[in-house]
mmCIF file of C-alpha atoms and ligand atoms in Angstrom:
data_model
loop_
_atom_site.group_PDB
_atom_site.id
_atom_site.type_symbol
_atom_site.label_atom_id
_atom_site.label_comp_id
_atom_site.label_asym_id
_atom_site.label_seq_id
_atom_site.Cartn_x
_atom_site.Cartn_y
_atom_site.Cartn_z
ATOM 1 C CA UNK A 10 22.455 -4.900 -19.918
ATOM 2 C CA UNK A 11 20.621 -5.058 -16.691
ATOM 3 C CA UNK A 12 19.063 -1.619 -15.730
ATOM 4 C CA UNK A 13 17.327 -0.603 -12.331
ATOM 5 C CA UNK A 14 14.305 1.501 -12.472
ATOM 6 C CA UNK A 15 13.660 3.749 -9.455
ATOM 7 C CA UNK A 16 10.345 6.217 -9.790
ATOM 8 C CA UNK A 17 9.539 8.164 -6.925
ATOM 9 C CA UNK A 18 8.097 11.837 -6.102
ATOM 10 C CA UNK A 19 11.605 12.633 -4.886
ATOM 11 C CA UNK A 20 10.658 15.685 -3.120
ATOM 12 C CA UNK A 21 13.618 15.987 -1.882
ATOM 13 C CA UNK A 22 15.772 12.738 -2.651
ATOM 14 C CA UNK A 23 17.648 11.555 0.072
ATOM 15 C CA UNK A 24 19.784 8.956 1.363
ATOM 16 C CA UNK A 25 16.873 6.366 2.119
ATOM 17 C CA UNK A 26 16.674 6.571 -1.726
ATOM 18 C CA UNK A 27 19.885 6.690 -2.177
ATOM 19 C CA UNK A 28 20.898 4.024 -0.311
ATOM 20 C CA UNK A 29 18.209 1.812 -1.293
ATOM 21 C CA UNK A 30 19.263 2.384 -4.839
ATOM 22 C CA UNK A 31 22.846 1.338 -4.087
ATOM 23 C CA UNK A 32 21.881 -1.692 -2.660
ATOM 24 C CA UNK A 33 19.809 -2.830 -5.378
ATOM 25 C CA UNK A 34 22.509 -1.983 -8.011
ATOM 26 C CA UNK A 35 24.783 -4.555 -5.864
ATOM 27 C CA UNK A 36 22.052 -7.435 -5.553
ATOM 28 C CA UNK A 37 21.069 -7.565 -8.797
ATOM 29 C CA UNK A 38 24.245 -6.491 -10.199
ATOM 30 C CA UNK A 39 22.928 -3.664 -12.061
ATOM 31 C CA UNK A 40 25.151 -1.549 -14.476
ATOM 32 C CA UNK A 41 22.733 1.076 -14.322
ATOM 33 C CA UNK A 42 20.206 2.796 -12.177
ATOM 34 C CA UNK A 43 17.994 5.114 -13.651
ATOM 35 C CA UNK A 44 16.301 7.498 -10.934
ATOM 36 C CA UNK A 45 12.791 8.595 -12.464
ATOM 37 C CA UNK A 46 10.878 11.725 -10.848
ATOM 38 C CA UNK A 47 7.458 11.745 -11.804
ATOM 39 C CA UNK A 48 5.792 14.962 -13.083
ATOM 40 C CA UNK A 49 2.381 13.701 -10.991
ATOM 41 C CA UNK A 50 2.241 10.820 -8.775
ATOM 42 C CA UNK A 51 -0.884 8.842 -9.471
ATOM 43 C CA UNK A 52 -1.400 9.138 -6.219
ATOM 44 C CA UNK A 53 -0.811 12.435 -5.245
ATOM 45 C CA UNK A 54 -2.408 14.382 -8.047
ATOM 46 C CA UNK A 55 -3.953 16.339 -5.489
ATOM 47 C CA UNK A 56 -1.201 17.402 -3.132
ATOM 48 C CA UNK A 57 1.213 20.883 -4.337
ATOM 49 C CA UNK A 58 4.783 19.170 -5.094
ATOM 50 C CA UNK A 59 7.957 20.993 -5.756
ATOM 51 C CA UNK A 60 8.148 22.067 -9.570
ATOM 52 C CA UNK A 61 9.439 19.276 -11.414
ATOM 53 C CA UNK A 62 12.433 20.936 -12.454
ATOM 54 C CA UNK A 63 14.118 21.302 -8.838
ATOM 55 C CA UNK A 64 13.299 17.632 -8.226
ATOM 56 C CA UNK A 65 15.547 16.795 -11.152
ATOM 57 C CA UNK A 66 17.974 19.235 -10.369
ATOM 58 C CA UNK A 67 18.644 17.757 -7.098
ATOM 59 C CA UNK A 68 18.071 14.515 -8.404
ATOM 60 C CA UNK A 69 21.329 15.040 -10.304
ATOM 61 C CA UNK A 70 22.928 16.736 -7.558
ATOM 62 C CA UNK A 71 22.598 13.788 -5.312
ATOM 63 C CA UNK A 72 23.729 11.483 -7.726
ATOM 64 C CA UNK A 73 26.799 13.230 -9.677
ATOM 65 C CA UNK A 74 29.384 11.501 -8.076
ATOM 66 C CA UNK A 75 28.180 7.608 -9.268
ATOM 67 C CA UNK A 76 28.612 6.787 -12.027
ATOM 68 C CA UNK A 77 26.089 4.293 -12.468
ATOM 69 C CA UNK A 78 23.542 6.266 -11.440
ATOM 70 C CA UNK A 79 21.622 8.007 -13.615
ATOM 71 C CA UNK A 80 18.475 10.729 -13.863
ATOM 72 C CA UNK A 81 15.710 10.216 -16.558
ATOM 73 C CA UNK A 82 13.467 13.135 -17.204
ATOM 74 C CA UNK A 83 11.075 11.274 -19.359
ATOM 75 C CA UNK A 84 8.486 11.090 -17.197
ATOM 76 C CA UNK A 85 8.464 14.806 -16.610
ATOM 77 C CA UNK A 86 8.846 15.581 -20.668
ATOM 78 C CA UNK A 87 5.385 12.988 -20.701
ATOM 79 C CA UNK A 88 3.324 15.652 -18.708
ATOM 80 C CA UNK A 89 -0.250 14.674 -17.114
ATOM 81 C CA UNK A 90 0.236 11.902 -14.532
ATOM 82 C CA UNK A 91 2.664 9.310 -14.409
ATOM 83 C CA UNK A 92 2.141 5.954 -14.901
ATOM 84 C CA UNK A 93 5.002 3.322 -14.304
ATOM 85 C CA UNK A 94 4.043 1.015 -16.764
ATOM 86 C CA UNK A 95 4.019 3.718 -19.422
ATOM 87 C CA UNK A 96 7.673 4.400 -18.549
ATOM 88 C CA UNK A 97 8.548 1.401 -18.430
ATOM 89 C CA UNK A 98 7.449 0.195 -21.747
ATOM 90 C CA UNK A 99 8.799 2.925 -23.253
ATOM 91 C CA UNK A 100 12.043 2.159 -22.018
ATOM 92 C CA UNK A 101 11.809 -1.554 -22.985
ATOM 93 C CA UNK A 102 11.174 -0.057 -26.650
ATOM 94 C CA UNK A 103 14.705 2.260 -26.145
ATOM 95 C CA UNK A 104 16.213 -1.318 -24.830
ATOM 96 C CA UNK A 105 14.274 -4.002 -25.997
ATOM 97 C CA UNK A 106 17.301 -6.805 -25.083
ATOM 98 C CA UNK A 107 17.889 -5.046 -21.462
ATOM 99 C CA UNK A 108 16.903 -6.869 -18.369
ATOM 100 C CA UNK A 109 14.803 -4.644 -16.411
ATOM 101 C CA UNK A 110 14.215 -4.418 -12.845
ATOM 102 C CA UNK A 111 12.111 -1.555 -11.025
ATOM 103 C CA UNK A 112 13.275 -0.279 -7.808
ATOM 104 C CA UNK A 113 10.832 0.343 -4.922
ATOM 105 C CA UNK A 114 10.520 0.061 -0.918
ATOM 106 C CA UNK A 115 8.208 -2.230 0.912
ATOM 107 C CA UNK A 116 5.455 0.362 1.581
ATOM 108 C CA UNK A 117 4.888 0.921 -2.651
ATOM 109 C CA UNK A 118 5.132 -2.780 -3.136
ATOM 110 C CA UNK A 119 1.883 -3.123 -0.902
ATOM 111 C CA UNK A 120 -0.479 -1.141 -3.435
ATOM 112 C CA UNK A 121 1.321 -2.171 -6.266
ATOM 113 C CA UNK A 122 -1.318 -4.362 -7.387
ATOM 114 C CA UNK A 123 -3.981 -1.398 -7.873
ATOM 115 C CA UNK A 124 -1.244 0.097 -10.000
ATOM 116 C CA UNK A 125 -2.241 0.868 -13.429
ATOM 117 C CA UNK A 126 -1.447 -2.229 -15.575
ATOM 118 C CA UNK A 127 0.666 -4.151 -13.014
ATOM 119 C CA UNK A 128 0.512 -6.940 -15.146
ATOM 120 C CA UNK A 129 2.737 -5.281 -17.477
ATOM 121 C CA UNK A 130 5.103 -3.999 -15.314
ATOM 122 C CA UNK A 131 5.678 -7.324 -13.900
ATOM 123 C CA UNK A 132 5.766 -9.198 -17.279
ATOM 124 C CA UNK A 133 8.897 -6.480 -18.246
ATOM 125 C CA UNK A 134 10.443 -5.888 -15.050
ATOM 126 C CA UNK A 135 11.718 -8.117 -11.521
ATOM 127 C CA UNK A 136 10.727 -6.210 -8.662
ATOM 128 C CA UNK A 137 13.291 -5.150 -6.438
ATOM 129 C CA UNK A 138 11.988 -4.297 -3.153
ATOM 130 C CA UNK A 139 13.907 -2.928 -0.238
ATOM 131 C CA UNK A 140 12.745 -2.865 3.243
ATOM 132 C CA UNK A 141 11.650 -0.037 5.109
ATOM 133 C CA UNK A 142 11.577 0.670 8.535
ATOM 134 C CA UNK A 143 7.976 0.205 9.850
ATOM 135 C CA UNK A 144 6.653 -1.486 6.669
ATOM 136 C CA UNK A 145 7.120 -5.304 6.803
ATOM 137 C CA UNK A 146 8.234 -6.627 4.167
ATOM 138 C CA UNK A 147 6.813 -9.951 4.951
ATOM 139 C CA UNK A 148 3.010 -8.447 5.523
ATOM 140 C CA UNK A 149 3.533 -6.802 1.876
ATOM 141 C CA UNK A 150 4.557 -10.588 0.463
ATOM 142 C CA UNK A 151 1.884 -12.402 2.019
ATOM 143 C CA UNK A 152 -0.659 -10.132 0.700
ATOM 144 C CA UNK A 153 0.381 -10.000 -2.829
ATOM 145 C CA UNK A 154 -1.177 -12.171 -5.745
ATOM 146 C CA UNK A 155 1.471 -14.738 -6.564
ATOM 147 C CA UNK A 156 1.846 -13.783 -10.203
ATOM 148 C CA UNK A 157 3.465 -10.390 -8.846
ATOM 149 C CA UNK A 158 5.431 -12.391 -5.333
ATOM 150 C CA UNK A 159 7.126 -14.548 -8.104
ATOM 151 C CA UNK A 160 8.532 -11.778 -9.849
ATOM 152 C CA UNK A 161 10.123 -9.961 -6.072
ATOM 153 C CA UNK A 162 14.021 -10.073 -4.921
ATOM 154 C CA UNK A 163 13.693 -8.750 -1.453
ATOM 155 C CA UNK A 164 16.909 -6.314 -1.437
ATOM 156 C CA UNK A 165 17.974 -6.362 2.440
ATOM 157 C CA UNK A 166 19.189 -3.076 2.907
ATOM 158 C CA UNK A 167 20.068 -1.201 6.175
ATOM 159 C CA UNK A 168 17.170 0.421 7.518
ATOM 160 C CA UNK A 169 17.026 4.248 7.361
ATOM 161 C CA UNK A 170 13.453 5.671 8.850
ATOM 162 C CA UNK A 171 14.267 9.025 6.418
ATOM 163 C CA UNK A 172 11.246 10.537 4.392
ATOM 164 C CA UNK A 173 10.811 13.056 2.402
ATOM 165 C CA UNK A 174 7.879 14.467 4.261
ATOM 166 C CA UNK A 175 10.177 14.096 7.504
ATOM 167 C CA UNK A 176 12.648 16.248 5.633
ATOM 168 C CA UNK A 177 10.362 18.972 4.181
ATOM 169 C CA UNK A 178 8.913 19.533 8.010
ATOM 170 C CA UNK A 179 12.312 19.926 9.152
ATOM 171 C CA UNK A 180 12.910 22.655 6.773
ATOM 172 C CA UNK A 181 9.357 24.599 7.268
ATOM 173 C CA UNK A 182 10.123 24.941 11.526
ATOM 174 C CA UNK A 183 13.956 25.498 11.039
ATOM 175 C CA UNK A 184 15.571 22.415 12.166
ATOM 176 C CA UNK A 185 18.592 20.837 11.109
ATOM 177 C CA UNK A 186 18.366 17.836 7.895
ATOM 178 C CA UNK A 187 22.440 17.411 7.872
ATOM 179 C CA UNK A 188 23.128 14.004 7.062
ATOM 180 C CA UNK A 189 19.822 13.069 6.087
ATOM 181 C CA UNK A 190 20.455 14.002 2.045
ATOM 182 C CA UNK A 191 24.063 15.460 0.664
ATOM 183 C CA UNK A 192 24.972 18.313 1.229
ATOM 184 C CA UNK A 193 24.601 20.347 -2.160
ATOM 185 C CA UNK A 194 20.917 18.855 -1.939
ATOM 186 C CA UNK A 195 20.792 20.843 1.249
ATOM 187 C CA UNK A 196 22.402 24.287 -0.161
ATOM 188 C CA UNK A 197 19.969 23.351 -3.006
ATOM 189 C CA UNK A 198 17.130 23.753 -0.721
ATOM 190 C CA UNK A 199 18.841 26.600 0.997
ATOM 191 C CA UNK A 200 19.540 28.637 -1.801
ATOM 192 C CA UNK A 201 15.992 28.090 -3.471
ATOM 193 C CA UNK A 202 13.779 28.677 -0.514
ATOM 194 C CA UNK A 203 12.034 25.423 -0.568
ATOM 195 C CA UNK A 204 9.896 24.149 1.906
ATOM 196 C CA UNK A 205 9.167 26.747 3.895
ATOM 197 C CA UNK A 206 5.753 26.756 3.049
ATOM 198 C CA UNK A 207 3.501 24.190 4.324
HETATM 199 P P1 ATP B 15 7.159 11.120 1.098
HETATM 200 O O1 ATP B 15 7.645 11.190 2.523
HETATM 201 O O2 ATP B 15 6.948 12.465 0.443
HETATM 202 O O3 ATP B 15 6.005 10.169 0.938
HETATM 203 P P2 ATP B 15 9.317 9.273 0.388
HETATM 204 O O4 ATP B 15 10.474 9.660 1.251
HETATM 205 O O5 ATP B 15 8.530 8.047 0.773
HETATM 206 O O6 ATP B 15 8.359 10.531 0.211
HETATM 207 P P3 ATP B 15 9.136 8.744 -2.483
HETATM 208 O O7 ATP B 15 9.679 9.644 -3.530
HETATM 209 O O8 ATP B 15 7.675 8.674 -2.314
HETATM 210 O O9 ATP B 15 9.868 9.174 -1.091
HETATM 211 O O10 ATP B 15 9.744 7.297 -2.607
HETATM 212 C C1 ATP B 15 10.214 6.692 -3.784
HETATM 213 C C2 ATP B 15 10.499 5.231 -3.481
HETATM 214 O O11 ATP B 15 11.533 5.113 -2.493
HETATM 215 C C3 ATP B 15 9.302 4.458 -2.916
HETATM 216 O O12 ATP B 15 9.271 3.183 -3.553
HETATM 217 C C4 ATP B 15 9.629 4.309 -1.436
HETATM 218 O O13 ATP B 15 9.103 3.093 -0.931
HETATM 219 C C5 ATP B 15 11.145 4.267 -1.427
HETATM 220 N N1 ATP B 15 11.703 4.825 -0.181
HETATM 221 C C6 ATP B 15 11.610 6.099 0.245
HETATM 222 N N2 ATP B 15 12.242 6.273 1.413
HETATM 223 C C7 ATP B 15 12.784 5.076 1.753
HETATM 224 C C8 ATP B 15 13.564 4.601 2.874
HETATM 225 N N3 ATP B 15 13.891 5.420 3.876
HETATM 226 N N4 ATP B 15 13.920 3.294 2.875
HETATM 227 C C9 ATP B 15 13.559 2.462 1.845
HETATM 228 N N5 ATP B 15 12.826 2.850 0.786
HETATM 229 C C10 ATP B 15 12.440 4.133 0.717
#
C-alpha cells in the first residue's frame, strides 16, 4: 500500500491543502492520504491555535466527500508537541510493508533539515513536495543536503497563494473567504465564532 502523509497546523484547512494533497495522491499514485493536525507545531508552541478538536472537525469536513482521503488524530491523542518523525514511525509500526511518502509544500521542505530526526523521516518516507507560490522550489533543492534531495518528487501542482493566516484575517475584519476552503468549512467557522479574535 502506498500512503501519503500530510501534517500541518491546519488552522483552517483549505484548498491550497487540499489541492496539494490531491495532486500528490495522483503523482505518486497514492491509495491513501492521511491528513495529520498536530496538537503543537514544533514551531509554533508559542502562538494560541484553534483547539485541536475544531481543526479535526473541519479537517473531516473538508475531506468527507474523497474517499481516499483520510483524517488521523494521532498526533492530537500524543499531546505535548508534535514531532513528524514520531508519527511517522509509529505509523510504519501500524504498516510496516506500506510505502510511505510525507506530504509538504516548498516553504516546510526548506527547514526540514533542522527537523527533529530528519534522518528518520527520510529513511521511512519519499518526500513529496509541492510548490508554492512565492517559495521556489528550486532555492529549497539547492540548499538541501543531498541525503534528503535524493529522497524529493517535486509534485507540480497549480499554484494557489491561499494561507491559513490569509484566511483567519479575512474572518477577524469581516471579509469574504468563499472559495478559498468548502463551504461547510466556512459555516464551520461561522457557526463556531472562530477567528474573530486576533
Ligand atoms: P499558516 O498560514 O497558518 O502558516 P498554512 O496555510 O501555511 O498556515 P499549514 O497548516 O502550516 O498551512 O501547512 C501545512 C502544509 O501545507 C505545509 O507543508 C505547507 O507548506 C503546505 N501548504 C499550505 N498552503 C499551501 C499552498 N497554498 N500551496 C502549497 N502548499 C501549501
Amino acid at each position: 500500500m502506498r500512503i501519503g502523509l500530510f501534517g500541518g497546523t491546519f488552522d483552517p484547512v483549505h484548498y491550497g491543502h487540499l489541492r496539494l494533497a490531491e495532486e500528490a495522491r495522483e503523482t505518486a499514485q497514492l491509495e491513501r492520504v492521511l491528513f495529520i493536525p498536530a496538537r503543537v507545531s514544533p514551531f509554533r508552541t508559542a502562538e494560541s491555535r484553534s483547539a485541536p478538536e475544531h481543526r479535526l472537525e473541519m479537517l473531516r469536513l473538508a475531506t468527507q466527500d474523497n474517499p481516499a482521503f483520510e483524517v488521523s488524530d494521532i498526533e492530537i491523542q500524543r499531546g505535548g508537541v508534535s514531532y513528524t518523525a514520531d508519527t511517522v514511525l509509529a505509523i510504519r509500526s501500524l504498516y510496516p510493508n506500506a510505502e510511505l511518502f510525507l506530504i509538504l509544500g516548498a516553504d516546510s521542505l526548506r527547514g526540514f533539515p533542522y527537523w527533529y530526526a530528519p534522518e528518520v523521516i527520510a529513511r521511512e518516507c519519499t518526500l513529496l513536495v509541492g510548490t508554492r507560490p512565492e517559495y521556489d522550489l528550486e532555492e529549497a533543492l539547492a540548499n538541501l543536503p543531498e541525503p534528503f534531495r535524493a529522497r524529493v518528487q517535486p509534485v507540480p501542482m497549480t499554484p494557489l497563494g491561499i494561507s491559513a493566516t490569509e484566511i483567519r484575517a479575512r474572518v477577524r475584519t469581516g471579509r469574504s473567504i468563499r472559495y478559498l476552503t468548502p463551504p461547510n468549512v466556512i459555516e464551520y467557522i461561522i457557526r463556531h465564532r472562530l477567528y474573530l479574535e486576533p
